[in-house]
Short mmCIF file of C-alpha atoms in Angstrom, two decimals:
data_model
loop_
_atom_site.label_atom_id
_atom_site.label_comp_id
_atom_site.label_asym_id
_atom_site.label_seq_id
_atom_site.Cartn_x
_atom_site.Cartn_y
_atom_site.Cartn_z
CA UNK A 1 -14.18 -12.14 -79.31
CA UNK A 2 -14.56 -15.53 -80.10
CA UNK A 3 -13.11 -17.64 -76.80
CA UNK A 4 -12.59 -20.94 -78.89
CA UNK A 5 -9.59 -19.46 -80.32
CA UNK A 6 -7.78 -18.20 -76.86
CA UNK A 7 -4.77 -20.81 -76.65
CA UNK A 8 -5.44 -22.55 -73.33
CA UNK A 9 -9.04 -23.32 -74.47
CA UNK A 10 -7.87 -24.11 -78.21
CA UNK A 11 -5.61 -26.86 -77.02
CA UNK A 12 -8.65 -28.09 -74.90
CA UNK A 13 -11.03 -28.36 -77.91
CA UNK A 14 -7.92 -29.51 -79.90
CA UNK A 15 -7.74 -32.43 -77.36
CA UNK A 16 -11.87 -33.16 -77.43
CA UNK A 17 -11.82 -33.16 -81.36
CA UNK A 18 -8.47 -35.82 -81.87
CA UNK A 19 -10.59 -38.08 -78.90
CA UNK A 20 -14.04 -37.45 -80.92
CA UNK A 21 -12.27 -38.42 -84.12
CA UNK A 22 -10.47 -41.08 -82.88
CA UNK A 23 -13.25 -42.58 -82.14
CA UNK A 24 -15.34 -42.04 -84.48
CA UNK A 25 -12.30 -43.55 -87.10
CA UNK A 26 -12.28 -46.26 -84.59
CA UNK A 27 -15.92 -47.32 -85.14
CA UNK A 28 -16.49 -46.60 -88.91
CA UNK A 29 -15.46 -49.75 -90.20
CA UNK A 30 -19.04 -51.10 -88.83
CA UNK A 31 -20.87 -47.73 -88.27
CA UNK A 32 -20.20 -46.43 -91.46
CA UNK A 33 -21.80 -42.65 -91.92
CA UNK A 34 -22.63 -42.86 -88.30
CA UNK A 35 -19.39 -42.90 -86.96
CA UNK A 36 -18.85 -39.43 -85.77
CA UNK A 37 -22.01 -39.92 -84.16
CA UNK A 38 -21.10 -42.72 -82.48
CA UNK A 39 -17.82 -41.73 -81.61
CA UNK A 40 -19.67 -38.99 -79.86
CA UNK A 41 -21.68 -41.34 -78.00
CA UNK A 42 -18.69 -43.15 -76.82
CA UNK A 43 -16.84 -39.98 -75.45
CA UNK A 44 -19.87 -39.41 -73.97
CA UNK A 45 -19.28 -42.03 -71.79
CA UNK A 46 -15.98 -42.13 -71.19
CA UNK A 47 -17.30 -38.29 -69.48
CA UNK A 48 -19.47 -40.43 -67.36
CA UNK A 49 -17.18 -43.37 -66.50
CA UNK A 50 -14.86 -40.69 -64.97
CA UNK A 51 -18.10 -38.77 -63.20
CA UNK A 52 -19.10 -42.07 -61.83
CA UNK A 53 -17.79 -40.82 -58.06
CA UNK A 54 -19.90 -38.04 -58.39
CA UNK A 55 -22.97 -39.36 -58.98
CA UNK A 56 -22.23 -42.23 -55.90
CA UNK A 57 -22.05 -38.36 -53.94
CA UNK A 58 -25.52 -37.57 -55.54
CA UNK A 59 -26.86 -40.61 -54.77
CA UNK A 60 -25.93 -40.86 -51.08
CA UNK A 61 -27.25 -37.43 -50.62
CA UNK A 62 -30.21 -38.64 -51.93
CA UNK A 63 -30.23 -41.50 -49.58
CA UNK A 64 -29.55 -39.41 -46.58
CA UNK A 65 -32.12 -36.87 -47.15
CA UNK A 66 -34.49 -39.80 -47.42
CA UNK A 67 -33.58 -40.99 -44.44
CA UNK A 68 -34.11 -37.25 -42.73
CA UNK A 69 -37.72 -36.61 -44.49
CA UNK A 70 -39.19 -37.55 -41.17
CA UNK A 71 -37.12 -35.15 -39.01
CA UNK A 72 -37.39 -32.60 -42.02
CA UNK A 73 -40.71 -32.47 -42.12
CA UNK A 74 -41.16 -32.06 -38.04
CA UNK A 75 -38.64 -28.87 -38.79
CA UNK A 76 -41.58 -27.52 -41.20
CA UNK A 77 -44.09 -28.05 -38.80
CA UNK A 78 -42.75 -26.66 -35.59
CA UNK A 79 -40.80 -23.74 -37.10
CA UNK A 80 -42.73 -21.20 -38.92
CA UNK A 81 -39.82 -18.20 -39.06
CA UNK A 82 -38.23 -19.37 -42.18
CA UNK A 83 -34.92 -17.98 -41.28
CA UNK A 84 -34.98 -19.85 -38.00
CA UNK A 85 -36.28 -23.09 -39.99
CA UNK A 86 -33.52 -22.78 -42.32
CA UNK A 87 -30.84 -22.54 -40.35
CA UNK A 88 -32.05 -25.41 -38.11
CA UNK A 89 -32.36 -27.51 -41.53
CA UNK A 90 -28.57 -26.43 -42.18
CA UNK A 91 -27.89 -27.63 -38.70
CA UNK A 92 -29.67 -31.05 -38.96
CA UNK A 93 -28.24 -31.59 -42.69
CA UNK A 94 -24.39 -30.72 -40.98
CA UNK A 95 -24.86 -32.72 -38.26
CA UNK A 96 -26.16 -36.04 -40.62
CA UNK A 97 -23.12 -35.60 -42.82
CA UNK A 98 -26.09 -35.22 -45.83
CA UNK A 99 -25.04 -32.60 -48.04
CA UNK A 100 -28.00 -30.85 -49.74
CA UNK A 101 -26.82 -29.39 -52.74
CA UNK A 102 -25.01 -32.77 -53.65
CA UNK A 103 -28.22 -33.05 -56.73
CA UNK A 104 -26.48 -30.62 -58.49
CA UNK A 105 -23.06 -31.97 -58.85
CA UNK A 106 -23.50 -34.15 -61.93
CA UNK A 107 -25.26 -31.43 -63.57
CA UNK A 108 -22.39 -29.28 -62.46
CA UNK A 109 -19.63 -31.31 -63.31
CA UNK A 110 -20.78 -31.98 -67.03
CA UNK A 111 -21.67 -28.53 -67.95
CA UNK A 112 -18.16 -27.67 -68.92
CA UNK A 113 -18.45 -30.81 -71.04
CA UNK A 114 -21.47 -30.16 -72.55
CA UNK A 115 -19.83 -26.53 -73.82
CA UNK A 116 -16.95 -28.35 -75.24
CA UNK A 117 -18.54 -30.72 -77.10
CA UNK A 118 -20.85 -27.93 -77.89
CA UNK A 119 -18.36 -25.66 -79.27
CA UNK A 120 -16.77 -28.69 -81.44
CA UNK A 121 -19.62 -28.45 -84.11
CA UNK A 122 -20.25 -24.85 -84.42
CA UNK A 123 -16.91 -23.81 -85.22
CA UNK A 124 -15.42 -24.28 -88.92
CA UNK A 125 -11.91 -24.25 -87.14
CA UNK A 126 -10.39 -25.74 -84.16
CA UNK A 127 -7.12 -24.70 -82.93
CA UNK A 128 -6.42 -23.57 -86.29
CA UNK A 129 -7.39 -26.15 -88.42
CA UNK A 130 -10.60 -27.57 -90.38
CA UNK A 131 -12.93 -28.33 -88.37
CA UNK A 132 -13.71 -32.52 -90.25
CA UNK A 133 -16.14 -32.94 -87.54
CA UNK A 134 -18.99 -30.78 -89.28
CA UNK A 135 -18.49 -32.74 -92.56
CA UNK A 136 -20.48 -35.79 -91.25
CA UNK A 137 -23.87 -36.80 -90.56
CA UNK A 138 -26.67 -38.77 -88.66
CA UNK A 139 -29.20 -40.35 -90.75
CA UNK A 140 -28.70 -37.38 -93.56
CA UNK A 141 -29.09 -34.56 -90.75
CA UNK A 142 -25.89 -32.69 -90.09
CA UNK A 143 -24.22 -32.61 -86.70
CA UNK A 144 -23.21 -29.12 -86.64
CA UNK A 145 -26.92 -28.20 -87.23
CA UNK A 146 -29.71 -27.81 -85.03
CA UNK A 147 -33.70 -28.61 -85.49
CA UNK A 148 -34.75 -25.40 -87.00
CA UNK A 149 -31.69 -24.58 -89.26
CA UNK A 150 -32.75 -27.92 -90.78
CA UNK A 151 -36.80 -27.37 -91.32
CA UNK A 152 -36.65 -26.22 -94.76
CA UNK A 153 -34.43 -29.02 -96.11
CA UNK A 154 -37.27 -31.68 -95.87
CA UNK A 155 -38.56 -34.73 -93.89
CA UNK A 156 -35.40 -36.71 -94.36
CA UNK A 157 -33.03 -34.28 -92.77
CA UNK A 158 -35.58 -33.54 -90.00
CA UNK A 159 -36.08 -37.07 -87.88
CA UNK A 160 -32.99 -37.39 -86.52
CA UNK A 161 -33.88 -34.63 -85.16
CA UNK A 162 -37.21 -35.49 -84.09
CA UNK A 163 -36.54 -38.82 -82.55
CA UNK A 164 -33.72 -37.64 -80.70
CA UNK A 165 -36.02 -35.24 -78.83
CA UNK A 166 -38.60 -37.88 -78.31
CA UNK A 167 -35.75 -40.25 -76.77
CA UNK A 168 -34.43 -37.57 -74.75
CA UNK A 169 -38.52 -36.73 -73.20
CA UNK A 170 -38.93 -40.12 -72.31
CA UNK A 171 -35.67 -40.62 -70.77
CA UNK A 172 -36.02 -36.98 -68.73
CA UNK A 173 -39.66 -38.19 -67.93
CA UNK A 174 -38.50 -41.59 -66.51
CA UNK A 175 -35.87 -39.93 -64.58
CA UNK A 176 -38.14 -37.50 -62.79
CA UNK A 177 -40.19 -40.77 -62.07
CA UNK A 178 -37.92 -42.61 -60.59
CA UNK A 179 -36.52 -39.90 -58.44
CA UNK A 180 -40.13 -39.05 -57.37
CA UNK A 181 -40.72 -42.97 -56.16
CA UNK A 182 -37.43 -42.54 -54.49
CA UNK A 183 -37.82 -40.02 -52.57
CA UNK A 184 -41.07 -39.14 -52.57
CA UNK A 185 -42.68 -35.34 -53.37
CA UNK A 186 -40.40 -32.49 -53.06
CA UNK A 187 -40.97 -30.91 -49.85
CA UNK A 188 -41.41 -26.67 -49.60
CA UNK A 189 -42.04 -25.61 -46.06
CA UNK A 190 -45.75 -24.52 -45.59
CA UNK A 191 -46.73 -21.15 -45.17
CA UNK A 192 -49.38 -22.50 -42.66
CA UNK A 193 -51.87 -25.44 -42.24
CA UNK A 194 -53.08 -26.54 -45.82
CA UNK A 195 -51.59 -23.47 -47.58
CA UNK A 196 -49.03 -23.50 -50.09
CA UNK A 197 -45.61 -21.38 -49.32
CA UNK A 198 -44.74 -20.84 -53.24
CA UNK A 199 -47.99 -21.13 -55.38
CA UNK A 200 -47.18 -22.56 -58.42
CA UNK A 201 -43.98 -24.28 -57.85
CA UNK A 202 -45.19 -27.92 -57.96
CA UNK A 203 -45.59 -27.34 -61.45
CA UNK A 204 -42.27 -24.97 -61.86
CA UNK A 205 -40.46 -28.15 -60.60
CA UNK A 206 -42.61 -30.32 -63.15
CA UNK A 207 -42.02 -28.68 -66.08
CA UNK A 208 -38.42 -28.01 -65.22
CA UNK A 209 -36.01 -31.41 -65.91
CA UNK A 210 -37.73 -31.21 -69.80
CA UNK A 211 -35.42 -27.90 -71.07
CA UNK A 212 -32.77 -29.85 -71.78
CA UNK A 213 -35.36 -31.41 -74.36
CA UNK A 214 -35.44 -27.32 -75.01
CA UNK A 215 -31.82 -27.19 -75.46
CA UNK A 216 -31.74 -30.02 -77.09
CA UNK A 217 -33.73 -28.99 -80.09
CA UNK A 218 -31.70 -25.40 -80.64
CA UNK A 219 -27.92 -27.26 -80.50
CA UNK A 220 -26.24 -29.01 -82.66
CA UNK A 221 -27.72 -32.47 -83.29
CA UNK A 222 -24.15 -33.71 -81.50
CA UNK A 223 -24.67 -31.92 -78.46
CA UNK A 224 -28.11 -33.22 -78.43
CA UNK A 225 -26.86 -37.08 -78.34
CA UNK A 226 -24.51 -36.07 -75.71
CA UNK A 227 -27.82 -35.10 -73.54
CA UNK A 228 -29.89 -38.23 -74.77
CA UNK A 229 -26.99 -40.74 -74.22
CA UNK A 230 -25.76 -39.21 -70.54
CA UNK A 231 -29.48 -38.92 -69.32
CA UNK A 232 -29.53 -42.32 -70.37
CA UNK A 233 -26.29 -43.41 -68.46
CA UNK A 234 -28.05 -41.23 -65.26
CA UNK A 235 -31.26 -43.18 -65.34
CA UNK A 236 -29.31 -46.56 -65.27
CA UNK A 237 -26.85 -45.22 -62.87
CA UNK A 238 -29.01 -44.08 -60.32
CA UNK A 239 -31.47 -47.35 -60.22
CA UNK A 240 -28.71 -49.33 -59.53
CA UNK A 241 -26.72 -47.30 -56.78
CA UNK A 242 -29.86 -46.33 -54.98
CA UNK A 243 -30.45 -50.22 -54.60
CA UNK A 244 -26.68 -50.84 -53.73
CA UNK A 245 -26.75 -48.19 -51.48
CA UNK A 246 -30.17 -47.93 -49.63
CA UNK A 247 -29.17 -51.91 -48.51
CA UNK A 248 -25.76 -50.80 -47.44
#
């Protein structure tokens, strides 16, 4: 069963695509061919203009458990039982008014976004109707297509493709870099004195901001400017309220 075309979700992709075209209509008298594209770029942050509250959450979370490292880190050291250690973290974390799953709102909050916009280029019909949005293009690569559908039709079709997933590294890469300057290496209670509770993890949680770079290269080419332009907006957002709010 395809879910797109269940009325209360039709009328919500109906309600993406007119704000995705209007957009894009809005911008092609100077964008020309890359209008849809753009006009994706700009919903894209309208998403994020309206998410802005949430990431001020994130970011004060981030600021409080900052602040707590110290008292976290004594918590690791005198308590060994890990169910003792974690409910005394729960305690500390309830009694600081630091929430620590707030680094997962954002991601949380967009996902239902990301499937929208998502679901706009992969179906011929919305709500009943053509689906114009898979008639334009980026650069001569399709929107509706991915990375590999487009491999066989030539260089020219393929580095949209390519330097979107290069933008989107570096911006995931400079993310993780910032965040690791801010607040410092992730912390996993120690199994004991100079031994390491999960082997392996450092690396896990290395490797792990870079598949939406993954992602990225299997969706459509629109969902993958959606990724590059709101881990772009993220990076910016988060330098400037962890200065505004770290003073205050």
């Amino acid at each position: 069963m395809d879910l797109s075309t269940f009325p209360p979700i039709a009328v919500v992709l109906d309600g993406l695509y007119s704000i995705v075209t209007a957009l894009g209509e809005l911008v092609s008298p100077f964008a020309g061919e890359a209008g849809a594209a753009l006009g994706v770029v700009l919903f894209t942050l309208l998403v994020r203009l309206v998410l802005v509250p949430v990431g001020v959450s994130q970011v004060r979370a981030e600021v409080g458990r900052r602040r707590l490292a110290p008292a976290i880190a004594d918590l690791n050291r005198r308590i060994t039982d890990p169910p003792a250690r974690s409910r005394a973290l729960m305690a500390l974390y309830s009694s600081e008014k630091v929430s620590p799953l707030a680094g997962c709102l954002p991601t949380l909050a967009q996902a239902p976004v990301l499937t929208a916009v998502y679901s706009l280029f992969v179906h011929a019909d919305i709500a009943g109707h053509a689906n114009a949005l898979l008639t334009h293009t980026l650069g001569g690569a399709a929107l509706g297509a991915n990375l590999f559908a487009t491999l066989g039709a030539g260089l020219a079709a393929v580095w949209p493709y390519a330097v979107l997933l290069v933008l989107l590294a570096i911006v995931v890469e400079l993310s993780r870099r910032a965040t690791l300057r801010f607040t410092g290496p992730a912390a996993t209670p120690a199994a004991g004195p100079g031994k390491e509770a999960l082997p392996g993890m450092t690396g896990l949680l290395r490797w792990l901001p870079f598949l939406s770079v993954a992602f990225a290269a299997f969706a459509p080419l629109a969902a993958g400017l959606y990724l590059v332009t709101s881990a772009a907006w993220t990076l910016g957002e988060r330098a400037v309220l962890r200065r505004v709010l770290t003073r205050a």
